[in-house]
């Protein structure tokens, strides 16, 4: 790998909605060692292709991680007007093997001085220790720090046997309780159509999983949103091997709309809308006449939270 370790893996500015306000979202992805779960010989989650953004297990020196961050955040003009800042490391931001504590503290101290309404990082539940999260909230500010957890499904068979996630509902609930105790917010990723589910089973599973997320969050007094993630076929994933054998197809965008309509009333919902620049067969789609309309409707919904934006029709729907 010849990537410059002093430059981030990815930086992108997109539109977003935070607490009903249209704003700009800055996505920053560290080039880092990557998810320890994904690097095990058993290969982590079946849908994951994030290792391509990492050094695949080669440690990145502390100074280089800081340089990556400063290449964007040292310039306060470059982050003026940004409402949401997402800091990703293709793994767990609260794992000290993946992101050293001193880097984490530097990042949160800096983000605490910005005007962003929301700061998002991601972590598997086992790394969400109360002392670490409490420290992060103190640096960033209560009600601003949001922690993304990839629950994927509340069904043990789907999460364990199909996605191969490697954590239990108990561990998820413990992590959500930590967010409640510390004043952090929850973003729970729910996967739509993991390997091994039919289209209808996938919709039902995403709806049930979202209901579970909002119930667990309510019990712990946590502000929560669900990110519905329509599965795409990532290069290098286990899923890709099934896709190549014609044993897997991504969900229909109509299933995404079906699930979204049923989840909408439960609480705040965002819908994953990126096609990741992949060849069309690897991403959720409708038919040639409606795919672009459906994608635009999903982007509109994410901006407005207006369910009527998802009321569409097409002859392919039957
Ligand atoms: Zn169509």
Coordinates of C-alpha atoms and ligand atoms in Angstrom, one line a residue:
X1 CA 0.0 0.0 0.0
X2 CA 1.5 3.3 -1.1
X3 CA -1.2 5.6 0.3
X4 CA 0.1 8.8 2.0
X5 CA -0.3 8.2 5.7
X6 CA -0.5 11.9 6.3
X7 CA -3.6 12.3 4.2
X8 CA -7.1 11.1 5.1
X9 CA -8.7 8.2 3.2
X10 CA -11.7 10.3 2.2
X11 CA -13.1 13.8 2.7
X12 CA -16.5 14.8 1.4
X13 CA -19.0 17.6 1.9
X14 CA -22.7 16.7 1.3
X15 CA -26.1 18.2 2.2
X16 CA -27.7 17.0 5.5
X17 CA -30.5 17.8 7.9
X18 CA -29.8 18.3 11.6
X19 CA -32.8 18.7 13.9
X20 CA -34.9 19.8 11.0
X21 CA -32.3 22.4 9.7
X22 CA -30.8 21.9 6.2
X23 CA -27.0 22.2 6.5
X24 CA -23.7 20.8 5.3
X25 CA -22.2 17.6 6.5
X26 CA -18.5 17.1 6.4
X27 CA -17.4 13.4 6.2
X28 CA -13.8 12.7 7.2
X29 CA -12.4 9.2 7.1
X30 CA -9.0 8.5 8.7
X31 CA -6.6 6.2 6.9
X32 CA -6.0 4.0 9.9
X33 CA -5.3 0.4 10.9
X34 CA -9.0 -0.6 10.4
X35 CA -11.5 -2.6 12.3
X36 CA -10.0 -5.3 14.4
X37 CA -13.1 -7.5 13.9
X38 CA -12.8 -7.3 10.1
X39 CA -9.0 -8.2 10.3
X40 CA -9.5 -11.5 12.0
X41 CA -8.9 -14.6 9.8
X42 CA -12.7 -15.3 10.0
X43 CA -13.1 -11.9 8.2
X44 CA -15.7 -10.0 10.2
X45 CA -19.1 -8.9 8.8
X46 CA -20.3 -10.4 5.5
X47 CA -21.3 -7.1 4.0
X48 CA -18.2 -5.1 5.0
X49 CA -15.8 -3.7 2.3
X50 CA -14.3 -0.9 4.5
X51 CA -10.8 -2.6 4.7
X52 CA -10.0 -1.0 1.4
X53 CA -9.9 2.4 3.1
X54 CA -7.5 1.2 5.8
X55 CA -3.8 0.1 6.0
X56 CA -5.1 -3.5 6.5
X57 CA -3.5 -3.8 9.9
X58 CA -0.4 -1.8 9.5
X59 CA -0.2 0.6 12.5
X60 CA -0.3 4.4 11.6
X61 CA 1.9 6.5 13.7
X62 CA 0.2 9.0 16.1
X63 CA 1.8 12.0 14.3
X64 CA 0.4 10.8 11.0
X65 CA -3.1 10.5 12.3
X66 CA -2.9 14.0 13.8
X67 CA -1.5 15.3 10.4
X68 CA -4.4 13.7 8.6
X69 CA -6.9 15.4 10.9
X70 CA -5.1 18.8 10.8
X71 CA -5.0 18.7 7.0
X72 CA -8.7 19.5 7.1
X73 CA -9.4 20.9 10.5
X74 CA -6.5 23.3 11.1
X75 CA -8.2 25.7 8.7
X76 CA -11.2 27.1 10.5
X77 CA -12.5 28.7 7.3
X78 CA -12.8 25.3 5.7
X79 CA -15.2 24.1 8.4
X80 CA -17.2 27.3 8.8
X81 CA -20.9 26.7 8.3
X82 CA -20.7 22.9 8.7
X83 CA -23.6 21.6 10.7
X84 CA -22.6 18.0 11.0
X85 CA -19.1 16.5 11.2
X86 CA -18.7 12.8 10.8
X87 CA -15.3 11.3 11.8
X88 CA -14.9 7.7 10.6
X89 CA -12.0 5.3 10.8
X90 CA -13.5 2.3 9.1
X91 CA -13.6 0.7 12.5
X92 CA -14.3 1.7 16.1
X93 CA -13.3 5.2 17.1
X94 CA -13.3 4.2 20.8
X95 CA -11.0 1.3 20.3
X96 CA -7.6 2.3 21.5
X97 CA -5.9 -0.2 19.3
X98 CA -7.5 1.4 16.3
X99 CA -7.3 5.1 17.4
X100 CA -4.9 6.0 20.2
X101 CA -6.5 7.8 23.2
X102 CA -4.4 10.9 22.5
X103 CA -5.7 11.2 18.9
X104 CA -9.2 10.7 20.1
X105 CA -8.8 13.5 22.7
X106 CA -7.2 15.8 20.2
X107 CA -10.1 15.3 17.7
X108 CA -12.8 15.9 20.3
X109 CA -11.0 18.9 21.8
X110 CA -10.8 20.5 18.3
X111 CA -14.4 19.6 17.4
X112 CA -15.6 21.1 20.7
X113 CA -14.4 24.5 19.4
X114 CA -16.5 24.3 16.2
X115 CA -20.0 25.4 15.7
X116 CA -21.2 22.0 14.4
X117 CA -24.6 21.0 15.8
X118 CA -23.7 17.3 15.6
X119 CA -20.4 15.3 15.7
X120 CA -20.7 11.7 14.7
X121 CA -18.2 8.8 15.3
X122 CA -18.7 5.1 15.1
X123 CA -17.9 2.2 17.4
X124 CA -18.6 -1.4 18.1
X125 CA -20.4 -1.6 21.5
X126 CA -17.5 -3.4 23.4
X127 CA -15.3 -0.3 23.1
X128 CA -18.0 2.1 24.6
X129 CA -16.7 2.3 28.1
X130 CA -18.4 4.8 30.3
X131 CA -15.2 6.7 31.2
X132 CA -14.2 7.1 27.6
X133 CA -17.6 8.3 26.4
X134 CA -18.0 10.6 29.4
X135 CA -14.6 12.2 28.6
X136 CA -15.6 12.6 24.9
X137 CA -18.9 14.3 25.8
X138 CA -17.0 16.6 28.1
X139 CA -14.7 17.7 25.3
X140 CA -17.4 17.9 22.5
X141 CA -20.4 19.1 24.5
X142 CA -23.5 17.3 25.6
X143 CA -26.2 16.7 23.1
X144 CA -23.8 17.2 20.2
X145 CA -21.9 13.9 20.3
X146 CA -23.6 11.1 18.4
X147 CA -22.2 7.6 18.4
X148 CA -23.0 5.2 15.5
X149 CA -23.4 1.5 16.3
X150 CA -23.8 -1.0 13.5
X151 CA -26.5 -3.1 15.1
X152 CA -27.7 -4.2 11.6
X153 CA -30.5 -6.4 13.0
X154 CA -32.2 -7.1 16.3
X155 CA -32.7 -10.7 15.3
X156 CA -30.0 -12.9 16.7
X157 CA -29.9 -15.3 13.7
X158 CA -29.7 -12.5 11.2
X159 CA -27.1 -10.5 13.1
X160 CA -24.9 -13.5 14.1
X161 CA -25.4 -16.2 11.4
X162 CA -26.0 -14.0 8.4
X163 CA -24.1 -10.7 9.1
X164 CA -21.6 -12.3 11.4
X165 CA -21.6 -9.3 13.6
X166 CA -20.2 -10.8 16.7
X167 CA -22.0 -9.0 19.5
X168 CA -25.2 -9.7 21.4
X169 CA -28.3 -7.6 22.0
X170 CA -27.1 -7.5 25.7
X171 CA -23.9 -5.8 24.6
X172 CA -25.8 -3.4 22.4
X173 CA -28.2 -2.5 25.3
X174 CA -25.2 -2.0 27.7
X175 CA -23.6 0.4 25.2
X176 CA -26.9 2.3 24.8
X177 CA -27.1 2.6 28.6
X178 CA -23.6 4.1 28.6
X179 CA -24.8 6.7 26.0
X180 CA -27.7 7.4 28.3
X181 CA -25.5 7.8 31.4
X182 CA -23.1 10.2 29.6
X183 CA -25.5 12.3 27.5
X184 CA -24.3 11.0 24.1
X185 CA -26.8 10.4 21.2
X186 CA -27.3 7.1 19.4
X187 CA -27.2 6.5 15.6
X188 CA -28.1 2.8 15.0
X189 CA -27.4 1.3 11.6
X190 CA -30.0 -1.1 10.4
X191 CA -29.1 -3.2 7.4
X192 CA -31.8 -3.8 4.7
X193 CA -31.3 -7.2 3.1
X194 CA -28.3 -8.9 4.5
X195 CA -27.2 -12.2 2.9
X196 CA -29.8 -14.9 3.2
X197 CA -33.1 -13.0 3.5
X198 CA -35.8 -12.6 0.9
X199 CA -37.0 -9.1 -0.1
X200 CA -40.0 -9.3 2.2
X201 CA -38.1 -10.9 5.1
X202 CA -35.6 -8.1 4.8
X203 CA -38.2 -5.3 5.0
X204 CA -39.8 -7.0 8.0
X205 CA -36.5 -7.5 9.7
X206 CA -35.5 -3.8 9.2
X207 CA -38.8 -2.6 10.6
X208 CA -38.6 -4.9 13.7
X209 CA -35.0 -3.9 14.3
X210 CA -35.8 -0.2 14.1
X211 CA -38.7 -0.7 16.6
X212 CA -36.2 -2.4 18.9
X213 CA -33.7 0.4 18.6
X214 CA -36.2 3.1 19.5
X215 CA -37.5 1.0 22.5
X216 CA -34.0 0.4 23.9
X217 CA -33.1 4.1 23.4
X218 CA -36.2 5.2 25.2
X219 CA -35.5 2.9 28.1
X220 CA -32.1 4.5 28.5
X221 CA -33.3 8.0 27.9
X222 CA -31.1 8.4 24.7
X223 CA -31.9 10.6 21.7
X224 CA -31.8 8.1 18.8
X225 CA -32.0 7.9 15.1
X226 CA -32.0 5.0 12.8
X227 CA -29.9 4.9 9.7
X228 CA -31.5 2.4 7.3
X229 CA -28.7 1.0 5.2
X230 CA -29.8 -0.7 2.0
X231 CA -27.1 -3.3 1.3
X232 CA -24.8 -2.8 -1.6
X233 CA -22.2 -5.3 -2.8
X234 CA -18.8 -4.0 -1.6
X235 CA -15.7 -5.2 -3.3
X236 CA -13.8 -7.7 -1.2
X237 CA -16.8 -8.6 0.9
X238 CA -18.1 -12.1 1.6
X239 CA -21.4 -10.9 0.1
X240 CA -19.5 -10.3 -3.2
X241 CA -18.7 -14.0 -3.5
X242 CA -22.4 -14.8 -3.3
X243 CA -23.2 -12.0 -5.7
X244 CA -20.8 -13.4 -8.3
X245 CA -22.5 -16.8 -8.1
X246 CA -25.9 -15.0 -8.7
X247 CA -26.8 -16.1 -5.1
X248 CA -27.4 -12.5 -3.9
X249 CA -29.0 -9.4 -5.3
X250 CA -29.2 -6.1 -3.5
X251 CA -32.6 -4.9 -2.3
X252 CA -35.1 -3.2 -4.6
X253 CA -35.4 0.6 -3.9
X254 CA -39.1 -0.1 -3.5
X255 CA -38.3 -2.3 -0.5
X256 CA -36.3 0.6 0.9
X257 CA -39.4 2.8 0.5
X258 CA -41.6 0.2 2.1
X259 CA -39.4 -0.1 5.1
X260 CA -38.9 3.6 5.4
X261 CA -42.7 4.2 5.4
X262 CA -43.1 1.8 8.3
X263 CA -40.2 3.1 10.3
X264 CA -40.9 6.8 9.8
X265 CA -43.5 7.1 12.6
X266 CA -41.3 5.4 15.2
X267 CA -38.6 8.1 15.3
X268 CA -35.9 10.0 13.4
X269 CA -34.9 8.0 10.3
X270 CA -32.1 8.6 7.7
X271 CA -31.8 6.4 4.6
X272 CA -28.5 5.4 3.1
X273 CA -28.6 6.9 -0.3
X274 CA -25.1 6.5 -1.7
X275 CA -24.5 4.0 -4.6
X276 CA -20.8 4.2 -3.5
X277 CA -19.9 4.7 -7.2
X278 CA -20.4 1.0 -7.8
X279 CA -21.6 -0.7 -11.0
X280 CA -25.5 -0.5 -11.0
X281 CA -26.1 -4.2 -10.3
X282 CA -24.3 -3.9 -7.0
X283 CA -26.5 -1.2 -5.6
X284 CA -30.2 -1.0 -4.7
X285 CA -32.3 0.0 -7.7
X286 CA -35.7 0.1 -9.3
X287 CA -36.2 -0.3 -13.0
X288 CA -34.5 1.9 -15.7
X289 CA -37.4 4.3 -15.6
X290 CA -37.7 4.8 -11.9
X291 CA -34.2 4.3 -10.3
X292 CA -33.1 7.9 -10.5
X293 CA -36.5 9.2 -9.4
X294 CA -36.4 6.8 -6.3
X295 CA -32.9 7.9 -5.4
X296 CA -33.9 11.6 -5.7
X297 CA -36.9 10.9 -3.5
X298 CA -34.7 9.3 -0.8
X299 CA -32.4 12.3 -0.9
X300 CA -35.4 14.6 -0.5
X301 CA -36.7 12.6 2.4
X302 CA -33.3 12.8 4.2
X303 CA -33.4 16.6 3.8
X304 CA -37.0 17.2 4.7
X305 CA -38.2 14.2 6.8
X306 CA -41.4 14.6 4.7
X307 CA -42.9 11.2 4.1
X308 CA -44.9 12.3 1.1
X309 CA -41.6 12.6 -0.8
X310 CA -41.6 8.8 -0.8
X311 CA -45.0 8.5 -2.5
X312 CA -44.1 7.4 -6.0
X313 CA -45.4 5.0 -8.6
X314 CA -44.0 3.0 -11.5
X315 CA -45.2 0.3 -13.9
X316 CA -42.4 -2.0 -12.6
X317 CA -44.0 -2.2 -9.2
X318 CA -46.2 -5.2 -9.0
Ligands
LIG1 ZN1 -39.8 1.3 -12.2

